Tab-separated table of C-alpha atoms in Angstrom:
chain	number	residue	atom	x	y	z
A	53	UNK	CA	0.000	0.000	0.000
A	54	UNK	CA	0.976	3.381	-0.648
A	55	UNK	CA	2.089	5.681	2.247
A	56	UNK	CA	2.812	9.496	3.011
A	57	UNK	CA	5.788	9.603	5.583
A	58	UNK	CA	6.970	13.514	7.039
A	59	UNK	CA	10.503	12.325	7.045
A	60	UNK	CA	11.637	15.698	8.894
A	61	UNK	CA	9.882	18.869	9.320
A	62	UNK	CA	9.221	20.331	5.954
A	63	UNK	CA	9.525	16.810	3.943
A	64	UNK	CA	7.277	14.229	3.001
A	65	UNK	CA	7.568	11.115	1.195
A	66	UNK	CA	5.402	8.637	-0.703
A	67	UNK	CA	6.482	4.816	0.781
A	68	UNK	CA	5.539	1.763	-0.156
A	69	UNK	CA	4.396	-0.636	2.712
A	70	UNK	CA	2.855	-4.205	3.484
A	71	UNK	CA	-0.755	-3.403	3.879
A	72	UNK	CA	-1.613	-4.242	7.689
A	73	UNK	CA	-3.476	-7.576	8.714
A	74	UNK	CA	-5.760	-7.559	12.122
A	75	UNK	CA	-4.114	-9.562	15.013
A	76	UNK	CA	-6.160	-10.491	17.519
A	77	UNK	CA	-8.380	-7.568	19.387
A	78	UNK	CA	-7.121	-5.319	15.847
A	79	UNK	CA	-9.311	-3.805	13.207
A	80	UNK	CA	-8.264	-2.527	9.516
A	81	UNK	CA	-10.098	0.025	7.760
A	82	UNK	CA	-9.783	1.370	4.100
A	83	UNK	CA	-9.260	4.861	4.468
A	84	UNK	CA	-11.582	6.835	2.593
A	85	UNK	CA	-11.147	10.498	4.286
A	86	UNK	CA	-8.583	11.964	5.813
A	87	UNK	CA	-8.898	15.708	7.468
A	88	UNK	CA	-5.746	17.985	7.598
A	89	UNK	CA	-5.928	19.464	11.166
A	90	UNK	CA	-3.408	21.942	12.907
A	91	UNK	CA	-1.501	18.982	14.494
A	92	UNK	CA	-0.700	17.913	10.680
A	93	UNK	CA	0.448	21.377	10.004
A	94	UNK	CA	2.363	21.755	13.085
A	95	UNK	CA	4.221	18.584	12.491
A	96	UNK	CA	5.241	19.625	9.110
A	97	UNK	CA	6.152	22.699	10.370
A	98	UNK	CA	8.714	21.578	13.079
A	99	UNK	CA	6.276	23.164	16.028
A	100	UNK	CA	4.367	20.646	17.344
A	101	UNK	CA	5.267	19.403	21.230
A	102	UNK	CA	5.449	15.741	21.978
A	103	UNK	CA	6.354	14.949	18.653
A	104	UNK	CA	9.753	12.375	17.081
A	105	UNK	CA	9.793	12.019	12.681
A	106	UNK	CA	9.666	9.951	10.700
A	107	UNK	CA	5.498	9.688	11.319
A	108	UNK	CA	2.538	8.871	9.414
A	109	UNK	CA	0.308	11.784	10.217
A	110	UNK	CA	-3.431	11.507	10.320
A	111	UNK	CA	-5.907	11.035	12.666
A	112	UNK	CA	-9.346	12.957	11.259
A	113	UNK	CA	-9.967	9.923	9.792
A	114	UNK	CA	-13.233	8.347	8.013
A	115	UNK	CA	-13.378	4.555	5.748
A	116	UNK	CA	-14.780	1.269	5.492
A	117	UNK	CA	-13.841	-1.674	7.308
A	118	UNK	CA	-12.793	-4.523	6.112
A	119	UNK	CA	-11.600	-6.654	8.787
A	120	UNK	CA	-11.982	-6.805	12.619
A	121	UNK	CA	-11.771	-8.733	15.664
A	122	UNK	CA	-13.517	-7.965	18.707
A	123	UNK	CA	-15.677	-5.733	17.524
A	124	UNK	CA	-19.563	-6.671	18.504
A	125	UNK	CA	-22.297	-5.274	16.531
A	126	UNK	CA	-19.774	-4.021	13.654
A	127	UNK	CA	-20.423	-5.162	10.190
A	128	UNK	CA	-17.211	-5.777	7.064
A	129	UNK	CA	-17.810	-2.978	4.573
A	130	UNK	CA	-19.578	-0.350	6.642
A	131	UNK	CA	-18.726	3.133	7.114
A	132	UNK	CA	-16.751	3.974	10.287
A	133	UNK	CA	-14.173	6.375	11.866
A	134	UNK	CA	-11.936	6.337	14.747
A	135	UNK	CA	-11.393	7.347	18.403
A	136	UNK	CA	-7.464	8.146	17.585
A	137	UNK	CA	-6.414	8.433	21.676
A	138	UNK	CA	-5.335	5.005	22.137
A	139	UNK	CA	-5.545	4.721	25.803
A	140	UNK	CA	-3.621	1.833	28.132
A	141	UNK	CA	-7.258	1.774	30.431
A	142	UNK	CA	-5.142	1.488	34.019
A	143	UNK	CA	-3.331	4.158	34.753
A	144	UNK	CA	-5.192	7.400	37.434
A	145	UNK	CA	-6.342	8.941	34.221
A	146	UNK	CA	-8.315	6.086	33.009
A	147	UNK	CA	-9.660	4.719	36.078
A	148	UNK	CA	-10.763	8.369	36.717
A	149	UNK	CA	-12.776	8.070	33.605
A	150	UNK	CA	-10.602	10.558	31.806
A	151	UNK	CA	-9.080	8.405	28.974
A	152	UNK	CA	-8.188	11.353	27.029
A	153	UNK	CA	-5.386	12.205	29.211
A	154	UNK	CA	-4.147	8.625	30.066
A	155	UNK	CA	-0.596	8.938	31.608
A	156	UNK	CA	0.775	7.288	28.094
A	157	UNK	CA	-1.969	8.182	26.227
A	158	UNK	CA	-1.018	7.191	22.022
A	159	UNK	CA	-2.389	9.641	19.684
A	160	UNK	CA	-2.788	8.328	16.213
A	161	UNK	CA	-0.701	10.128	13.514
A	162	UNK	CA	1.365	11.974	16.384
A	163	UNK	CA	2.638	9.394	19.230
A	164	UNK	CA	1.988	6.799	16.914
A	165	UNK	CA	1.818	6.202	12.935
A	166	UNK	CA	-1.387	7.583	11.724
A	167	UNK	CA	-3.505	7.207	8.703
A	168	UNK	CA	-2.179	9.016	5.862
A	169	UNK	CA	-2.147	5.346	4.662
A	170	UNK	CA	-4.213	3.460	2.594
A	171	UNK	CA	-5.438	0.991	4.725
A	172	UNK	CA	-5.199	1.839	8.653
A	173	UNK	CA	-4.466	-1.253	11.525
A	174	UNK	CA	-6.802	0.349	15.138
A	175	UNK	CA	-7.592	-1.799	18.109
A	176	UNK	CA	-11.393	-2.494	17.416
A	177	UNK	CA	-12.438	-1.033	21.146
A	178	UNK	CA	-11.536	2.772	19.022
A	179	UNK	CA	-13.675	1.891	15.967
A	180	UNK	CA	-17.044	3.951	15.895
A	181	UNK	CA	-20.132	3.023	13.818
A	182	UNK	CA	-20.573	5.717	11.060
A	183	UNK	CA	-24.354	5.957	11.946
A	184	UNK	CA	-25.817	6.859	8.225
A	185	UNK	CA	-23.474	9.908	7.796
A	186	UNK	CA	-20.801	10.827	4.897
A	187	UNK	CA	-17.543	9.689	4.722
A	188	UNK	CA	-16.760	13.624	4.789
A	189	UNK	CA	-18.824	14.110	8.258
A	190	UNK	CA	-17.177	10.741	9.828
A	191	UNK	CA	-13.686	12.492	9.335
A	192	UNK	CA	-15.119	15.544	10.906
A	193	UNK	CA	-16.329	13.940	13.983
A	194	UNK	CA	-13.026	14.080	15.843
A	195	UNK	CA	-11.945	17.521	15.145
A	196	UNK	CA	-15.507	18.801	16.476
A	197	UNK	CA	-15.483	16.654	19.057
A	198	UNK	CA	-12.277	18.595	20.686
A	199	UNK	CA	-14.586	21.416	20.491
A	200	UNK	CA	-17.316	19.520	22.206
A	201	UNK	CA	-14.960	18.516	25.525
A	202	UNK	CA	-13.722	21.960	25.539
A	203	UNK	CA	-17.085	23.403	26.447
A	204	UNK	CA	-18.330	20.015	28.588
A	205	UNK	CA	-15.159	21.522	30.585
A	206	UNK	CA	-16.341	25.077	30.354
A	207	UNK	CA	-19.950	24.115	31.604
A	208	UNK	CA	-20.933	27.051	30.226
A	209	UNK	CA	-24.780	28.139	31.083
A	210	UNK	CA	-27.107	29.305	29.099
A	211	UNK	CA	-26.900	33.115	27.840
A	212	UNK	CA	-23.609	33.772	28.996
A	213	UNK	CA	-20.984	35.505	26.967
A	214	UNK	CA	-18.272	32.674	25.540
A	215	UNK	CA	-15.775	34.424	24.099
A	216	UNK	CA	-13.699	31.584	21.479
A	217	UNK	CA	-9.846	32.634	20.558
A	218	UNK	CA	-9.440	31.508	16.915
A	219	UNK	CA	-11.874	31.067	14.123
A	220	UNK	CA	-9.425	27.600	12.509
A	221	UNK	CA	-11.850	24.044	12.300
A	222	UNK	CA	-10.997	23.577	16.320
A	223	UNK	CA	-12.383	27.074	16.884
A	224	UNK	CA	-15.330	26.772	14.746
A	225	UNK	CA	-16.424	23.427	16.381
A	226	UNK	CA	-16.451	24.861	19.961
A	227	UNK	CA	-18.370	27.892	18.958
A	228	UNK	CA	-20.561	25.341	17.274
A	229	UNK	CA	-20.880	23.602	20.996
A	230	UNK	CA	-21.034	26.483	22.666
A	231	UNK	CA	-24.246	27.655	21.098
A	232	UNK	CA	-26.040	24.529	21.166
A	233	UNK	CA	-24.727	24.851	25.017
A	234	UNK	CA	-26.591	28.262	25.053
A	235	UNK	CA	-23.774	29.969	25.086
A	236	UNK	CA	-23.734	33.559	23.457
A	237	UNK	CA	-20.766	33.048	20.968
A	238	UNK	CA	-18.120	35.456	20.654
A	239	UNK	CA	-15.794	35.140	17.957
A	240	UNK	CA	-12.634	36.719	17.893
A	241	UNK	CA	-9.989	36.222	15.616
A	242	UNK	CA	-6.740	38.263	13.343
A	243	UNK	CA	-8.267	37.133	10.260
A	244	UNK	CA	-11.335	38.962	8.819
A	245	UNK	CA	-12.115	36.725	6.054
A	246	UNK	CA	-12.211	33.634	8.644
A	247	UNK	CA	-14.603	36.043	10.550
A	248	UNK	CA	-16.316	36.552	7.932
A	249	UNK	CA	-17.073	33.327	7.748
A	250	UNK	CA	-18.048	32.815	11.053
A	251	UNK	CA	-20.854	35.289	10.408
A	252	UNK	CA	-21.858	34.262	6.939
A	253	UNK	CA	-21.697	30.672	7.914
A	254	UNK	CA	-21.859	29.491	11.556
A	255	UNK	CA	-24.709	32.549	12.256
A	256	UNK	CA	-21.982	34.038	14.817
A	257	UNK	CA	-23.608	37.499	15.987
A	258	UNK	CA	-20.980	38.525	17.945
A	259	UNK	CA	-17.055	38.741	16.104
A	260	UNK	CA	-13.807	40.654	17.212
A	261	UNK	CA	-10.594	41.490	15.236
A	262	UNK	CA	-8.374	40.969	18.106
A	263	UNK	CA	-5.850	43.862	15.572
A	264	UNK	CA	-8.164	46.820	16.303
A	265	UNK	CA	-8.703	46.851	20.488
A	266	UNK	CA	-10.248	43.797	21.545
A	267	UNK	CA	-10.824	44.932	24.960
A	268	UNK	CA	-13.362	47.524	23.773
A	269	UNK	CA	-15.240	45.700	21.508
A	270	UNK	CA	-15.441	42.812	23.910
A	271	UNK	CA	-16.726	45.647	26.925
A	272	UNK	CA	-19.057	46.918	24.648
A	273	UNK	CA	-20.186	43.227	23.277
A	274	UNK	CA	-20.676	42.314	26.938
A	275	UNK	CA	-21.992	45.403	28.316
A	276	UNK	CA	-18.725	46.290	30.634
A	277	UNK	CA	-19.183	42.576	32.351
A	278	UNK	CA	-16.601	40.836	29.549
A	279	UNK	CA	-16.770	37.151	28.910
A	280	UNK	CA	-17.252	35.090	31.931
A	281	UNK	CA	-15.847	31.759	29.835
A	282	UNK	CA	-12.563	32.168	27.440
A	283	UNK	CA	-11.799	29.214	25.046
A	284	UNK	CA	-8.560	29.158	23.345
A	285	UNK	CA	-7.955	27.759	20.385
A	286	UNK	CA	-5.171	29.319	18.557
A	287	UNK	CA	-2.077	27.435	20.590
A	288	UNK	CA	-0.533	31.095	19.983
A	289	UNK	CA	1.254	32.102	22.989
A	290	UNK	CA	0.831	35.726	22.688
A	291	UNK	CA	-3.022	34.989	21.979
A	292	UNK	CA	-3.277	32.480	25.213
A	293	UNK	CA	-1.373	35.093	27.261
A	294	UNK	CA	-3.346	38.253	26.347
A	295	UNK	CA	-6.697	36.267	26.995
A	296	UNK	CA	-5.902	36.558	30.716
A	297	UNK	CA	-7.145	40.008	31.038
A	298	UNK	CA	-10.166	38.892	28.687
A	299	UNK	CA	-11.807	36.990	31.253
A	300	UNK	CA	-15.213	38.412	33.688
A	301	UNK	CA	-14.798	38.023	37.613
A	302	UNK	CA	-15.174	34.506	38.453
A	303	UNK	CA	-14.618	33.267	34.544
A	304	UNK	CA	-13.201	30.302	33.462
A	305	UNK	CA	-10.772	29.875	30.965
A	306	UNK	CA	-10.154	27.047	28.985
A	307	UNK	CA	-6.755	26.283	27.157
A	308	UNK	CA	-8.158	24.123	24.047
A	309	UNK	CA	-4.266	25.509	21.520
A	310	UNK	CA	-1.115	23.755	22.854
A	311	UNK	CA	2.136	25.732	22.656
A	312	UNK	CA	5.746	25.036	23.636
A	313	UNK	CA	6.211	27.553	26.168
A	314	UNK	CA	5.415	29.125	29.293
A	315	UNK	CA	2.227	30.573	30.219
A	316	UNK	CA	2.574	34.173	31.852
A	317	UNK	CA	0.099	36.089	33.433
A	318	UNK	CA	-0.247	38.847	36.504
A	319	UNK	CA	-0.938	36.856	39.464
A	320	UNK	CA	-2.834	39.621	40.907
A	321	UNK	CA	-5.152	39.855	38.512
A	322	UNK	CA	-5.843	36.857	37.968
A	323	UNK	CA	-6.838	36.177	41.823
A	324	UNK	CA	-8.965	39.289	42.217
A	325	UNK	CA	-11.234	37.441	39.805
A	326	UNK	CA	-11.103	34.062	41.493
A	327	UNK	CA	-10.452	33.095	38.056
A	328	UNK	CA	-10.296	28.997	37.039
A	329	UNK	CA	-7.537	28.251	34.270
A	330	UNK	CA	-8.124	24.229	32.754
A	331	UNK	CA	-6.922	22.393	30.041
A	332	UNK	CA	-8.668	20.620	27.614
A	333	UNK	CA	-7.265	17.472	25.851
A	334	UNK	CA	-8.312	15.694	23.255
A	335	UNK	CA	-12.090	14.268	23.677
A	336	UNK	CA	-14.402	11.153	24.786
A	337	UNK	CA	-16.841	8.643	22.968
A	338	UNK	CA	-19.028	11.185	25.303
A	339	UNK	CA	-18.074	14.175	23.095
A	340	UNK	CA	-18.365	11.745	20.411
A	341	UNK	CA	-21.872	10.330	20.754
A	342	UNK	CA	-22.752	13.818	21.042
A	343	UNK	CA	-21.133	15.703	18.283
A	344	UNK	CA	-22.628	12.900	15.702
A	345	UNK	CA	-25.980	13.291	17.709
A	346	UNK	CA	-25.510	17.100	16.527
A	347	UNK	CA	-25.005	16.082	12.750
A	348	UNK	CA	-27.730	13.605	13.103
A	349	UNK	CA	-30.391	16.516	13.994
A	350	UNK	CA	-28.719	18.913	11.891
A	351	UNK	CA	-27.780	21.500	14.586
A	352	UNK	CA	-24.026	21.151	13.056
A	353	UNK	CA	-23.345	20.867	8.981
A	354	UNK	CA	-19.269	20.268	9.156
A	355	UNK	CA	-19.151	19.607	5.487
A	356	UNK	CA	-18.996	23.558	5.229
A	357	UNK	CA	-15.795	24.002	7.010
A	358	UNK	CA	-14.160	22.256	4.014
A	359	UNK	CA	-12.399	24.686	2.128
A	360	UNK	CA	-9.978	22.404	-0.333
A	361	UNK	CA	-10.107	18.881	-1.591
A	362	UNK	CA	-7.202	16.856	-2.520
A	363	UNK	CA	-6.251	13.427	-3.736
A	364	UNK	CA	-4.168	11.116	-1.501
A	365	UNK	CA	-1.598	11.046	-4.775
A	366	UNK	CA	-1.651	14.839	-4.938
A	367	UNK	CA	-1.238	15.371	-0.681
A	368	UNK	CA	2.311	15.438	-0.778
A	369	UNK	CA	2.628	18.539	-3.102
A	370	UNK	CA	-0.385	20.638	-2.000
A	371	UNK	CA	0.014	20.292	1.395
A	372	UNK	CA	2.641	23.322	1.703
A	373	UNK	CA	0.264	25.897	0.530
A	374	UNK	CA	-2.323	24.794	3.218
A	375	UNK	CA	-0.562	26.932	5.668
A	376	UNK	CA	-0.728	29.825	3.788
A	377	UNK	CA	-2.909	32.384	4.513
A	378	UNK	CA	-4.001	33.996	1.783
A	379	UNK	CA	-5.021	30.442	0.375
A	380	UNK	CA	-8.026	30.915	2.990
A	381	UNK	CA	-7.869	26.968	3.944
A	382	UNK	CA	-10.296	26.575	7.037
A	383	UNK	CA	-10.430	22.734	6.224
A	384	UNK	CA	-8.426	20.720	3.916
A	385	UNK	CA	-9.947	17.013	3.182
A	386	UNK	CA	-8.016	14.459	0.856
A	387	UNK	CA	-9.756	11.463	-0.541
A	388	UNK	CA	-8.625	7.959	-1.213
C-alpha cells in the first residue's frame, strides 16, 4: 500500500508498505477520508510538542472496514471512523474516567503512525459506527469533538458571553458547541475573512478582530461585564497570554491551543477574579456520541468548514500551501 511519511519537518515522502493484517483484538479500515488538522500542520512545520519524525500523520480519519476482531455489533464494509487516543485503560487517568489524558496516552498520527495510509491497523475497542453519515462528516467527527470537551469543561450556562480565541476548524467546532450549550458566541480572531465566515456561515452574531482593540469591543459586546468563559484555540502564545485580562470576575478559561512555552500572566489579577484556568485534551466517545448526535439533527453541517479537496496522490505537493494564509484553507480534506 501506498504511504505518506513527514521524514523531517518540511519533507514528506510517498512509501511503499505491506498493507496491515488484524491480530487479535485489531481492526483494519480502508481509508476513505482523511482531514488535515493543525496537528498535521504543526508537524510539518517543526512546532508541534510531543512529537519524534519519521510519522505517518493523520488522525481525522473516516473509511470502510474490512476486517476486525472484537468488535460486537460491527459489520465488514460499513462506514466507520476512529477514536485516535489510544488509551492503556489502568493508569489514574483512566480509572478516573478521563481516557483522554491517560498517563501514556497514544495519539494516532502523532505518538503513533497515523492514517495518511491506505489501509489503517486500530484496536477495534476505538472503531465507531458511522451511523448513516458521509464519509466527509465521519472524518469531521473528531476535530468537532475537541470542540465539544472543551465546552463540557467550560460548563458554560445558558446566555452567557463565551468568548472563542481563533476562528481555525478547532475554533469553529467549539463555537458550534457552545451555542447549542446556550452559550452567546463570541468570535474573535486576526483574520477577517475567517470572521467573515463565522458570520456568513456558523450565524456568529458577535465577532472581534483581536488587531483593532479587543478589549473595547469585547466591553461593549458584553456590556462592561466581559466574557465570563474564554476558550482558546489558537495554541498562539501571545493569543493564550493576552486572553488573561479577557476573562469576567469569576470566569473560566479554557486552554483548548497547545504551545511550547510558558504561560505568563499577573498573578494579581488573575486572583482578584477568582479566576479557574483548565486544560482541555483531546475528547471522549461522550463528546463523540454527542457531536454525531448534533449532525444527526442537523444542529451542526461540518461539510462547510471544508475549504480544499485533494487526492491522496496529490497530498504530498499541496500540502505546503495549506498553511498559507491567503489560500483561505479553514479545512483541507483528501480522498482515497
Amino acid at each position: 500500500m501506498k504511504t505518506l511519511v513527514c521524514i523531517e519537518p518540511g519533507q514528506f515522502a510517498y512509501r511503499e508498505a505491506e498493507a496491515p493484517i488484524a491480530r487479535p483484538g485489531e481492526a483494519i479500515i480502508k481509508i476513505r477520508r482523511i482531514g488535515i488538522c493543525g496537528t498535521d500542520l504543526h508537524a510539518f512545520e517543526g512546532t508541534q510538542p510531543f512529537f519524534e519524525y519519521p510519522r505517518i500523520l493523520g488522525h481525522e480519519l473516516s473509511g470502510d472496514l474490512v476486517d476486525f476482531d472484537q468488535g460486537p455489533g460491527f459489520q465488514p464494509g460499513e462506514a466507520v471512523t476512529i477514536i485516535p487516543y489510544f488509551n492503556c485503560g489502568k493508569c489514574i487517568a483512566c480509572r478516573s474516567g478521563k481516557p483522554n489524558c491517560c498517563t501514556t496516552i497514544k495519539v494516532c498520527g502523532v505518538h503513533i503512525d497515523g492514517g495518511m495510509v491506505e489501509y489503517l491497523r486500530v484496536p477495534s475497542q476505538f472503531l465507531v459506527h458511522g451511523r448513516g453519515l458521509s464519509y466527509d462528516q465521519l472524518a469531521l467527527v473528531e476535530p468537532l469533538s475537541i470542540g465539544a470537551h472543551a465546552v463540557r469543561r467550560a460548563a458554560i450556562q445558558p446566555g452567557e458571553f463565551v468568548l472563542v480565541i481563533g476562528a481555525g476548524p478547532i475554533g469553529l467546532g467549539t463555537m458550534e458547541s457552545a451555542r447549542i450549550a446556550g452559550g452567546e458566541v463570541i468570535a474573535m480572531d486576526i483574520n477577517e475573512d475567517r470572521l467573515r465566515f463565522c458570520r456568513e456561515k456558523l450565524q456568529i452574531l458577535h465577532t472581534v478582530n483581536a488587531t483593532l482593540d479587543p478589549m473595547e469591543q469585547l466591553q461593549h459586546i458584553t456590556r462592561g461585564d466581559m466574557p465570563t468563559v474564554v476558550i482558546d484555540a489558537t495554541g498562539s502564545r501571545k493569543a493564550i497570554n493576552d486572553a488573561f485580562r479577557f476573562m469576567a470576575h469569576g470566569a473560566r478559561y479554557v486552554l483548548v491551543g497547545l504551545q511550547k512555552g510558558t504561560i505568563e500572566f499577573s498573578h494579581p489579577e488573575f486572583h482578584k477574579r477568582e479566576a479557574t484556568l483548565m486544560s482541555s485534551r483531546n475528547a471522549t466517545r461522550e463528546d463523540f456520541d454527542a457531536v454525531m448526535d448534533a449532525m444527526q439533527k442537523g444542529l451542526i453541517d461540518p461539510p462547510t468548514y471544508i475549504t480544499h479537496r485533494v487526492s491522496f496522490d496529490e497530498l504530498k505537493p499541496q500540502f505546503p500551501g495549506f498553511l498559507d494564509a491567503a489560500n483561505g484553507v479553514i479545512k483541507a480534506m483528501a480522498e482515497l
